[in-house]
Tab-separated table of N, CA and C in Angstrom:
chain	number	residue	atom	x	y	z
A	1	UNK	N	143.862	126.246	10.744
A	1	UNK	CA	142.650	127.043	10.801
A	1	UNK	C	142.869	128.157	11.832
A	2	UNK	N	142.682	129.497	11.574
A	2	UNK	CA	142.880	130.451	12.094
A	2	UNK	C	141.737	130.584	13.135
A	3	UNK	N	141.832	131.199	14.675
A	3	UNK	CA	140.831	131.443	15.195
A	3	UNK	C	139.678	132.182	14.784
A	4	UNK	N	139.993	133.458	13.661
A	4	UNK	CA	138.660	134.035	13.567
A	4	UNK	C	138.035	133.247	12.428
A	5	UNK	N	138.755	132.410	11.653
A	5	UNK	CA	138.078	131.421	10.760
A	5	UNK	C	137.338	130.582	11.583
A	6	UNK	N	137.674	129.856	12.630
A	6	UNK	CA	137.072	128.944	13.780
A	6	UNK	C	135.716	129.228	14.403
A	7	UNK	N	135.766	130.783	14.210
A	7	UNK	CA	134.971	131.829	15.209
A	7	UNK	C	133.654	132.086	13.778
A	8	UNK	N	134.062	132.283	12.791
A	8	UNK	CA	133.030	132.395	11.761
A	8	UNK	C	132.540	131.088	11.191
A	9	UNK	N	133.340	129.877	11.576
A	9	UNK	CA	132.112	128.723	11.237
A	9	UNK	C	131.507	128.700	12.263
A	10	UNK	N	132.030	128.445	13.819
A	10	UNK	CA	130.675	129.011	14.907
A	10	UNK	C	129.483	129.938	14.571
A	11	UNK	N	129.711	130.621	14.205
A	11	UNK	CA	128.691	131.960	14.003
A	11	UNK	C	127.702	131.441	13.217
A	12	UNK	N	128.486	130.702	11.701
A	12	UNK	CA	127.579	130.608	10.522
A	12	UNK	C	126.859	129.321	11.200
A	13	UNK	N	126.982	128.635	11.611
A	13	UNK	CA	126.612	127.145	12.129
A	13	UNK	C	125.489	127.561	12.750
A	14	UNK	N	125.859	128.781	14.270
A	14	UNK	CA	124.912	128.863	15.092
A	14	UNK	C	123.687	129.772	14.430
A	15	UNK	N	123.672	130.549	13.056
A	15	UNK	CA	122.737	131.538	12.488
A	15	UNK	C	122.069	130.597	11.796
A	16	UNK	N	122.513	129.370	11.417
A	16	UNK	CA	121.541	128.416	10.707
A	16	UNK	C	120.391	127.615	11.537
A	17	UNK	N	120.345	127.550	12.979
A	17	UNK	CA	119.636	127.742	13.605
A	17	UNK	C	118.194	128.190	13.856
A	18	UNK	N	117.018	127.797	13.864
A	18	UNK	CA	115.951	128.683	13.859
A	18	UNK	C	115.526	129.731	14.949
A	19	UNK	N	115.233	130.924	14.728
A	19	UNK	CA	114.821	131.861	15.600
A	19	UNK	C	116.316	132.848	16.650
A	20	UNK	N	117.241	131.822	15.413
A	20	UNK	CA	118.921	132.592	16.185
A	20	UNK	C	119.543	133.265	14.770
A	21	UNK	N	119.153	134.544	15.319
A	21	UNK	CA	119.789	135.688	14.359
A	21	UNK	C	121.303	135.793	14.419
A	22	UNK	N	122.239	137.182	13.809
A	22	UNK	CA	123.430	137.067	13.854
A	22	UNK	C	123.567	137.707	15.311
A	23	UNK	N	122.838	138.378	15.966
A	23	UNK	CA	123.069	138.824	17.373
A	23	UNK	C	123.364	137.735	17.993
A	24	UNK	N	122.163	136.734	17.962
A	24	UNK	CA	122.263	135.670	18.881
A	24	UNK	C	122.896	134.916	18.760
A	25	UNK	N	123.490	134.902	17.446
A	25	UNK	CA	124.704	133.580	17.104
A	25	UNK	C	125.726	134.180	18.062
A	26	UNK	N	126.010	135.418	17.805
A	26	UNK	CA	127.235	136.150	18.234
A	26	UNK	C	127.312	136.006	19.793
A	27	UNK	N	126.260	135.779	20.633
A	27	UNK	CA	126.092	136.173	22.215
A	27	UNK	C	126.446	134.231	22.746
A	28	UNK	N	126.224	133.731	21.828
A	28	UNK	CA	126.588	132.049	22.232
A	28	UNK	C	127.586	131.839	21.559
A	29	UNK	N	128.175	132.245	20.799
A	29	UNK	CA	129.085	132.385	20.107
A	29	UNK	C	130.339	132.827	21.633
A	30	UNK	N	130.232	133.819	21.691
A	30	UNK	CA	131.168	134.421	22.456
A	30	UNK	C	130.742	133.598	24.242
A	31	UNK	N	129.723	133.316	24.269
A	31	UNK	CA	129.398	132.712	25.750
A	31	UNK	C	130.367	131.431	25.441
A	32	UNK	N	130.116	130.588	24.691
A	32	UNK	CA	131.235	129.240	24.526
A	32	UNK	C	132.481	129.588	24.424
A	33	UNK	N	132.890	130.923	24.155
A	33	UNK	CA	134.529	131.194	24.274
A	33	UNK	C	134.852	131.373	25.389
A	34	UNK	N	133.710	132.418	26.659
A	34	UNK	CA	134.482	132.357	27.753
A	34	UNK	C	134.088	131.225	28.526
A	35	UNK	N	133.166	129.914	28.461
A	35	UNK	CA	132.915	128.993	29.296
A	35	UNK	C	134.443	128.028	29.005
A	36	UNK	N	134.321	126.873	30.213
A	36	UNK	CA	135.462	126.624	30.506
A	36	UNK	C	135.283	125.018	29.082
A	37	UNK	N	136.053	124.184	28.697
A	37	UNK	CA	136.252	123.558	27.783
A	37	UNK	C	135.321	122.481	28.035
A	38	UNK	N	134.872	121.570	29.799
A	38	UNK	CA	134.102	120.656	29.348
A	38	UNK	C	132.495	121.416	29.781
A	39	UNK	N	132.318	122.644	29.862
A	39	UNK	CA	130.693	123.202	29.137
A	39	UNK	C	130.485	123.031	28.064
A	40	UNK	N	131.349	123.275	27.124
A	40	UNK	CA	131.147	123.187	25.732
A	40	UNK	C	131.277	121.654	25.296
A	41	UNK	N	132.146	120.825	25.998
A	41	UNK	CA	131.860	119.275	25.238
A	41	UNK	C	130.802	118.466	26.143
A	42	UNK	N	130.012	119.355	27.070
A	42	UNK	CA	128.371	118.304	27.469
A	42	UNK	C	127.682	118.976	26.301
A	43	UNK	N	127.610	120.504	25.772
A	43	UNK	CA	127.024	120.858	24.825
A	43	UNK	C	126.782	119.492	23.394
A	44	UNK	N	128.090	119.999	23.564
A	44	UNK	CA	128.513	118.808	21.940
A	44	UNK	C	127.513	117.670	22.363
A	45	UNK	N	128.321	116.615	23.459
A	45	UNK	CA	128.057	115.217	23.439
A	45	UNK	C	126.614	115.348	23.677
A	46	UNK	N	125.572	116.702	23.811
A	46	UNK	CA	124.297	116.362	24.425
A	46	UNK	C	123.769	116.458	22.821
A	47	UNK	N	124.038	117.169	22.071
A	47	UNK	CA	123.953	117.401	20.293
A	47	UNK	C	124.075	115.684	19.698
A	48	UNK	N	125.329	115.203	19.876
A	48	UNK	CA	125.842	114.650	19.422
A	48	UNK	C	124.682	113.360	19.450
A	49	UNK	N	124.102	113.232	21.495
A	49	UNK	CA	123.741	111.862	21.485
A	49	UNK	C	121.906	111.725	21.183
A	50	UNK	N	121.352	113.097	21.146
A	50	UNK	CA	120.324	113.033	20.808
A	50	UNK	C	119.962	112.695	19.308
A	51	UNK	N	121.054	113.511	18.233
A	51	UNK	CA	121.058	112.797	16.911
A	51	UNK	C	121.280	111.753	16.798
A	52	UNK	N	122.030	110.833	17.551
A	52	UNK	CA	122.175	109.591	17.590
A	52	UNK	C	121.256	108.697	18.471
A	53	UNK	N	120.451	108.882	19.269
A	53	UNK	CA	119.416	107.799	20.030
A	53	UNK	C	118.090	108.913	19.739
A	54	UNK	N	117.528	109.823	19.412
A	54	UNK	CA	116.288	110.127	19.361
A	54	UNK	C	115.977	109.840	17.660
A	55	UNK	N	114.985	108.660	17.666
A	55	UNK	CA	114.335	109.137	16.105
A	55	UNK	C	112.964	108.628	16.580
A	56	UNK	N	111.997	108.796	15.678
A	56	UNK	CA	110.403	108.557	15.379
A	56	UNK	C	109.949	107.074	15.954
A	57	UNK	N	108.918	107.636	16.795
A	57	UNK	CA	108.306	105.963	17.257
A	57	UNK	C	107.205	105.803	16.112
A	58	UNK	N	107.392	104.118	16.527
A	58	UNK	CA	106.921	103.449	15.148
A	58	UNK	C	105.527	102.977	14.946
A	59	UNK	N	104.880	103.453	16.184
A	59	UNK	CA	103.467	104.050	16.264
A	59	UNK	C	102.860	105.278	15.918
A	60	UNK	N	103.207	105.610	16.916
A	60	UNK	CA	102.626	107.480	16.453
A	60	UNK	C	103.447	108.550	15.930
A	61	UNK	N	104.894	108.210	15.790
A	61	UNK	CA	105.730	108.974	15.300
A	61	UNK	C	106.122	110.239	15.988
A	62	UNK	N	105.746	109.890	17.180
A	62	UNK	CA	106.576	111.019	18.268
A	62	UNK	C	108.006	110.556	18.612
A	63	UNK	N	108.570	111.834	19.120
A	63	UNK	CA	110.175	111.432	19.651
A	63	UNK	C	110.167	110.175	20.583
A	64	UNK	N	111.240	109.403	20.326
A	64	UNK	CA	111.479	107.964	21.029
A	64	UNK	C	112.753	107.711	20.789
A	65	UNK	N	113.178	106.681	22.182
A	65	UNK	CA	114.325	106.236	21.571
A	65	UNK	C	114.510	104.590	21.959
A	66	UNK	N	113.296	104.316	21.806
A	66	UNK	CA	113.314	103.014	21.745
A	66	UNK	C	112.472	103.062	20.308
A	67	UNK	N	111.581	101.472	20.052
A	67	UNK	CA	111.041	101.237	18.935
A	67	UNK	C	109.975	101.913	18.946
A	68	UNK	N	108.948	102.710	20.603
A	68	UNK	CA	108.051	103.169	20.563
A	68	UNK	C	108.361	103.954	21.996
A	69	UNK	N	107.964	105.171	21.657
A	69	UNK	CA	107.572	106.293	22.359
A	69	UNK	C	107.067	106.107	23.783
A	70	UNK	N	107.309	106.843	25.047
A	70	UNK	CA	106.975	106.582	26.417
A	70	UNK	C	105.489	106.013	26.302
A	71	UNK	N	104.950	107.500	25.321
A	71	UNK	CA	103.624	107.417	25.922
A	71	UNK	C	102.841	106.393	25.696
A	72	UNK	N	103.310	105.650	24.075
A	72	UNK	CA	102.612	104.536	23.317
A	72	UNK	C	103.251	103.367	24.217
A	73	UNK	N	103.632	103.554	24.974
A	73	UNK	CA	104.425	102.446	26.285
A	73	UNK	C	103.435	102.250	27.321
A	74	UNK	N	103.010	102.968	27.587
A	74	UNK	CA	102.895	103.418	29.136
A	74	UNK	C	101.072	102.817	29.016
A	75	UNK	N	101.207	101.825	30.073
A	75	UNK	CA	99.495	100.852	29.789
A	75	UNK	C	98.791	101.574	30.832
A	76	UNK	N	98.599	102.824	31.393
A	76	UNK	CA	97.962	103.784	31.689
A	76	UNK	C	97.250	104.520	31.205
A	77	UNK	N	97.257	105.023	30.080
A	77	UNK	CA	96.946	105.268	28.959
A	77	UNK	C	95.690	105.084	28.618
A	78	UNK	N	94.934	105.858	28.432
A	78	UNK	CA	93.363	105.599	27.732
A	78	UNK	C	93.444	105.198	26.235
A	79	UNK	N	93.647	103.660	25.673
A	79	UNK	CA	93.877	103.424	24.148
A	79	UNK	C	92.785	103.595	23.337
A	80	UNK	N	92.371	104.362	23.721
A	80	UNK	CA	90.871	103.915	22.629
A	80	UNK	C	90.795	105.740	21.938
A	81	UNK	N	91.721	106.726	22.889
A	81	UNK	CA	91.361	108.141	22.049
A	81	UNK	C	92.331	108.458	21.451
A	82	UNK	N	92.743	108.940	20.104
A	82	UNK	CA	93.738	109.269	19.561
A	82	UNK	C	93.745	110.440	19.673
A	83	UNK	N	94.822	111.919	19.702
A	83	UNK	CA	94.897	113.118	19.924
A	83	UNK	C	95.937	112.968	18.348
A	84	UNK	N	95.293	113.768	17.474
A	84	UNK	CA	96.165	113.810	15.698
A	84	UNK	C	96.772	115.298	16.229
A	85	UNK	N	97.963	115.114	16.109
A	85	UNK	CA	98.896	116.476	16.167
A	85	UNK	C	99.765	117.093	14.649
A	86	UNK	N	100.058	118.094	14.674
A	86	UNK	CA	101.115	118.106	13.756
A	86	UNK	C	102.590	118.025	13.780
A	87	UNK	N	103.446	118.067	14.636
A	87	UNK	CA	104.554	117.735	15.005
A	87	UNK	C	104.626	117.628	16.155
A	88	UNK	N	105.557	116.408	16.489
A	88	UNK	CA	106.144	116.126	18.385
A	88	UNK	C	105.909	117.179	19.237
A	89	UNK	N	106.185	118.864	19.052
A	89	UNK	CA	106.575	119.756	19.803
A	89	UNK	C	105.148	119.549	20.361
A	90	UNK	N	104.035	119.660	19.699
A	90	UNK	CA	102.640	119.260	20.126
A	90	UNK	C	102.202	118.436	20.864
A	91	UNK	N	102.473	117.480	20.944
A	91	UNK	CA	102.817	116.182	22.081
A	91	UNK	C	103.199	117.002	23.278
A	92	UNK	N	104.498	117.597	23.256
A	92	UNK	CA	104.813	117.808	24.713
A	92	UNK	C	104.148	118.914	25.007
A	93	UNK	N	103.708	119.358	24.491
A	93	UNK	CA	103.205	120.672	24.633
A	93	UNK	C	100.966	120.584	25.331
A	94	UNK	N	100.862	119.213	24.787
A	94	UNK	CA	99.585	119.092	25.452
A	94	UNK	C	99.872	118.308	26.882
A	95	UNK	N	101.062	117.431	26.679
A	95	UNK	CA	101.533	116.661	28.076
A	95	UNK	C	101.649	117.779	28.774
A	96	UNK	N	102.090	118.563	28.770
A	96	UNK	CA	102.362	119.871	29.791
A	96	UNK	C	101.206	119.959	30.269
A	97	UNK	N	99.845	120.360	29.833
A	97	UNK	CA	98.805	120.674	30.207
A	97	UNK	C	98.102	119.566	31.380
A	98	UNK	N	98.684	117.973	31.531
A	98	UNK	CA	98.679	116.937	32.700
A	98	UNK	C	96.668	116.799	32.307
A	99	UNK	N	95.950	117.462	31.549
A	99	UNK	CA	95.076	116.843	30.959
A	99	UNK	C	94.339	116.151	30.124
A	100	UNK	N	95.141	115.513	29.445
A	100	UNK	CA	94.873	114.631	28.017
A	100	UNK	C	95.816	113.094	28.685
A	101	UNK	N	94.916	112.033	28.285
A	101	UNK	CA	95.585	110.760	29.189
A	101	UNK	C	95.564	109.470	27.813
A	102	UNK	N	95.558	110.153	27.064
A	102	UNK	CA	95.248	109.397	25.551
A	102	UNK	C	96.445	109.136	25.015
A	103	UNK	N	96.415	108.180	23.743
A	103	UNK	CA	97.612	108.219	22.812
A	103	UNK	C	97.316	109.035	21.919
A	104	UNK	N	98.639	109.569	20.949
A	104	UNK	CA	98.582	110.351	20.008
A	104	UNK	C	99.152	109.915	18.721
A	105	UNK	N	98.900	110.838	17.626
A	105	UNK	CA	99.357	110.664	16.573
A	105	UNK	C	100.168	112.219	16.163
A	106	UNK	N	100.654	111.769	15.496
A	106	UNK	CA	101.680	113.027	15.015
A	106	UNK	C	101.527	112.929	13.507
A	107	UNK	N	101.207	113.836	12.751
A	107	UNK	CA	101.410	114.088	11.161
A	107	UNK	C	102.609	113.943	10.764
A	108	UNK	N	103.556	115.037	11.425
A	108	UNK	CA	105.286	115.261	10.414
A	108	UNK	C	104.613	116.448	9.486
A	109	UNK	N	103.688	116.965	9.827
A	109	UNK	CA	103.345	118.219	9.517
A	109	UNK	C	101.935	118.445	8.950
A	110	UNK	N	101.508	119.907	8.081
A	110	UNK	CA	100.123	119.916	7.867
A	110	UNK	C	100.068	120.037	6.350
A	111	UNK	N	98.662	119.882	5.677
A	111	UNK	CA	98.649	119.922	4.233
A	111	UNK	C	98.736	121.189	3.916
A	112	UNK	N	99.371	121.657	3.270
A	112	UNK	CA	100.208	123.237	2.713
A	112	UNK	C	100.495	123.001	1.575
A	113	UNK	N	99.719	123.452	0.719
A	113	UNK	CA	99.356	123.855	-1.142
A	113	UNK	C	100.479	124.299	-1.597
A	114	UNK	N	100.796	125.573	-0.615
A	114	UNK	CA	101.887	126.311	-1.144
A	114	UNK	C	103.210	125.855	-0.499
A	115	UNK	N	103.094	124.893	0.300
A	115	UNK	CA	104.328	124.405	0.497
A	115	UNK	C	104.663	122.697	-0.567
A	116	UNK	N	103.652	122.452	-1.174
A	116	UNK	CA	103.411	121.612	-1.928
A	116	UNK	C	103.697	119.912	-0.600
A	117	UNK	N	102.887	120.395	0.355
A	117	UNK	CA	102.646	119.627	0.954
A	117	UNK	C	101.007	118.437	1.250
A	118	UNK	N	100.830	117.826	0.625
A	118	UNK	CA	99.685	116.987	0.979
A	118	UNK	C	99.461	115.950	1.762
A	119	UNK	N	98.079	115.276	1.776
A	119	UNK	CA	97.933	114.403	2.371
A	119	UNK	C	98.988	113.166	2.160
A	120	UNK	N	99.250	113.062	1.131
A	120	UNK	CA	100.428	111.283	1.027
A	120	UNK	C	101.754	112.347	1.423
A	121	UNK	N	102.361	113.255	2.117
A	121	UNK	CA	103.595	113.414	2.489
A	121	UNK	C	103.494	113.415	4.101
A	122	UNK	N	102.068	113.133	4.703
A	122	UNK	CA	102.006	113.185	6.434
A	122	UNK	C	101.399	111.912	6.935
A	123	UNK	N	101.581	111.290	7.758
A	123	UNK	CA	101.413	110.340	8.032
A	123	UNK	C	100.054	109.582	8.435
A	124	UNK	N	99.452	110.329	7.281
A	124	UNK	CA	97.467	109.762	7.494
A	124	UNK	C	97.442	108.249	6.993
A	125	UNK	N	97.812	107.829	6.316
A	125	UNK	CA	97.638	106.771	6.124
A	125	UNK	C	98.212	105.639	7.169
A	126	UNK	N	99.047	105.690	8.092
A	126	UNK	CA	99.352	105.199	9.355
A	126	UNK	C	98.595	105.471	10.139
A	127	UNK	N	98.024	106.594	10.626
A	127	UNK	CA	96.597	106.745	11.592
A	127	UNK	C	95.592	105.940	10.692
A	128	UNK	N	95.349	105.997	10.071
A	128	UNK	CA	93.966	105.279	9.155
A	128	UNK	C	94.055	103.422	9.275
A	129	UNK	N	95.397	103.057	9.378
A	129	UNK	CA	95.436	101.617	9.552
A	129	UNK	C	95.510	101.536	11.354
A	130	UNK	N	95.979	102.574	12.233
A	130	UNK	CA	95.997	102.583	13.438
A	130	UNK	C	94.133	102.387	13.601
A	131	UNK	N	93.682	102.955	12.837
A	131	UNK	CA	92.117	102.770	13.355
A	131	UNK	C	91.468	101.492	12.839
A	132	UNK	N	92.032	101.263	11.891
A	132	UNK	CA	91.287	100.079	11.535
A	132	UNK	C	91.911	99.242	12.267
A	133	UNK	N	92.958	98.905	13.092
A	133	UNK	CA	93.507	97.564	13.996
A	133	UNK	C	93.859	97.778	15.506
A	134	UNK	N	92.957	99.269	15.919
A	134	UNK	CA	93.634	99.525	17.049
A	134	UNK	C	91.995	99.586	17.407
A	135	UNK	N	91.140	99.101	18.751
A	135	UNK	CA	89.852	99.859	19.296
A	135	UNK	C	89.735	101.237	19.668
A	136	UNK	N	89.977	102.240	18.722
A	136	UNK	CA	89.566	103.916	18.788
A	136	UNK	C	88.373	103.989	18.465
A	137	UNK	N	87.899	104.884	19.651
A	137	UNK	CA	86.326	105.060	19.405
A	137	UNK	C	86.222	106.527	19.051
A	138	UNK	N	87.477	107.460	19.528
A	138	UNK	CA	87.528	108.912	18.824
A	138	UNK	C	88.685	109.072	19.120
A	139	UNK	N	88.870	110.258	18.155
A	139	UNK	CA	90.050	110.858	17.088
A	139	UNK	C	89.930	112.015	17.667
A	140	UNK	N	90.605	112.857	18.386
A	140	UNK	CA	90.388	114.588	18.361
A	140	UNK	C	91.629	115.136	17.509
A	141	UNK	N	91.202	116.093	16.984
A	141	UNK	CA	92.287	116.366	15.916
A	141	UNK	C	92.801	117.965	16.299
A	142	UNK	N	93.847	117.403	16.891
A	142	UNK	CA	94.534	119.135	17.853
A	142	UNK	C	95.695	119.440	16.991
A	143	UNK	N	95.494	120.564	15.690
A	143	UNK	CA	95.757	120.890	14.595
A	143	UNK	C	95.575	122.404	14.886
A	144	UNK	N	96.638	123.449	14.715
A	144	UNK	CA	96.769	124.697	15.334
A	144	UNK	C	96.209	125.166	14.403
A	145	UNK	N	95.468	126.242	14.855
A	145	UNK	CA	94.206	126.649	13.848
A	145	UNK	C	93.939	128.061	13.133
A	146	UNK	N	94.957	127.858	12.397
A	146	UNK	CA	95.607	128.196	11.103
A	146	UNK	C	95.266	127.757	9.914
A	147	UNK	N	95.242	128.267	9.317
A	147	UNK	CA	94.118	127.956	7.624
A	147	UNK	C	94.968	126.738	7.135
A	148	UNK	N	96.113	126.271	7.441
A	148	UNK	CA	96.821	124.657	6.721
A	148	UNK	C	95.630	123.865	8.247
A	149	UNK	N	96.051	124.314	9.328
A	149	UNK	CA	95.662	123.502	10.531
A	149	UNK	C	94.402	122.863	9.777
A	150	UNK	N	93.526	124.290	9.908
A	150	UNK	CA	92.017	123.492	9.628
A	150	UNK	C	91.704	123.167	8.461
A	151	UNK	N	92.406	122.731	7.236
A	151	UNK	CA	92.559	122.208	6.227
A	151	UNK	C	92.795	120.709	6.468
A	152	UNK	N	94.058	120.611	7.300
A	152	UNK	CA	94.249	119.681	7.517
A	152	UNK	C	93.170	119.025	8.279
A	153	UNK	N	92.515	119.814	9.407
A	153	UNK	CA	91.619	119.419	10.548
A	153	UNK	C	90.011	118.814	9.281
A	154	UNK	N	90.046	119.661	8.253
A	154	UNK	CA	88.787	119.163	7.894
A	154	UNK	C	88.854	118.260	6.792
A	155	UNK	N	89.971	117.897	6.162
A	155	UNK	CA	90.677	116.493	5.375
A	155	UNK	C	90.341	115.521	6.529
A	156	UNK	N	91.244	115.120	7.404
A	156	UNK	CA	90.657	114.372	8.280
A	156	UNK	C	89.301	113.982	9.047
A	157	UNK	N	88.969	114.886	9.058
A	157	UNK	CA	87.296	114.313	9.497
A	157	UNK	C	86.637	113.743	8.683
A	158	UNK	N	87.008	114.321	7.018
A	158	UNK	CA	85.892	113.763	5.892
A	158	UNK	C	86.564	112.493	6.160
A	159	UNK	N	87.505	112.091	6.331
A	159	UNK	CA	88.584	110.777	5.585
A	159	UNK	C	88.147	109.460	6.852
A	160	UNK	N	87.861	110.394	7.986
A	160	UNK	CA	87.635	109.232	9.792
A	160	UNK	C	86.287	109.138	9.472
A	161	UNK	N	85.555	109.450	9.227
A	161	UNK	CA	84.113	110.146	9.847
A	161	UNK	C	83.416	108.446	9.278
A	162	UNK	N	83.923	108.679	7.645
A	162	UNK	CA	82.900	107.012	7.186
A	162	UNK	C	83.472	105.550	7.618
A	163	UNK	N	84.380	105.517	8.693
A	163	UNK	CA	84.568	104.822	9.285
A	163	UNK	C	84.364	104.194	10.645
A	164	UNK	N	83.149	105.147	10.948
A	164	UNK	CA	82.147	105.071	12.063
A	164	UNK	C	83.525	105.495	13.448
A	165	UNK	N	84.441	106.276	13.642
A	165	UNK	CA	84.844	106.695	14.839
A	165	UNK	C	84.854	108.247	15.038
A	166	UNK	N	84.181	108.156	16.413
A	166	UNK	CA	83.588	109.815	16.607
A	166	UNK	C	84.919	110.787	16.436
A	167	UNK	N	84.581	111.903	15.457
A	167	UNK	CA	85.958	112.928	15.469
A	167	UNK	C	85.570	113.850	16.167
A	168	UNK	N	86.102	114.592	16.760
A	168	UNK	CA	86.163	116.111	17.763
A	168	UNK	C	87.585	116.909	17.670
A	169	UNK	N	87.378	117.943	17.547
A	169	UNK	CA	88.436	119.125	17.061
A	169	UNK	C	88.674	119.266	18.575
């Protein structure tokens, strides 16, 4: 394998990437050529070990790498409010804020028509048995509010609501 062959599966690898154009492939591209050999293999092994120990907790379906997630761990926790998200990034992204002390739920995404995405491809029916066997007294449904968001946001309320637990957006 020739180096600039070497150099164009880098490139193509790093442009498949989201939000990394061919500029930016090209600028990490060329940054890993002049870094020294073990920068580039913590890169790898940090790639390598997150595909291998991070998958879905088996509660709320946030990142974990045990059977369940810190937060669905952690008996600090106010169990009784669920926070419905649409993907993990959402999770950390309200933890940042150090004001929400609740467990969460995560979709795996929102209902999108045109993505031919619905309710049986996100994980409502796991929140729906989480309520029926867990004491939740409310649901806030923090769904980015975007015409799938509040689609999704107002599927869910009809679907919680006759099950007597208070919903709040």
């Amino acid at each position: 394998m020739t180096a600039d062959h070497s150099l164009q599966i880098l490139l193509d690898e790093l442009g498949r990437l989201p939000g990394i154009g061919p500029k930016s492939a090209q600028r990490i591209a060329y940054y890993l050529l002049e870094s020294d050999v073990e920068e580039a293999r913590r890169l790898a092994d940090a790639i390598l070990s997150v595909k291998e120990q991070v998958h879905f907790c088996s509660r709320c379906f946030n990142y974990a790498t045990g059977d369940e997630c810190a937060i669905c761990e952690d008996s600090t926790r106010d169990t009784t409010r669920i926070c419905v998200v649409g993907e993990p990034r959402d999770v950390t992204a309200i933890e940042r804020t150090g004001s929400y002390h609740g467990l969460y739920h995560v979709l795996g995404g929102v209902i999108s028509p045109m993505d031919k995405i619905g309710p049986d491809q996100l994980h409502i029916r796991e929140l729906l048995a989480r309520l029926g066997h867990e004491d939740i007294h409310e649901v806030i449904i923090a769904t980015n509010p975007n015409i799938e968001g509040e689609t999704t946001a107002s599927y869910l309320a009809r679907t919680i609501k006759p099950l007597g637990v208070e919903v709040s957006r």
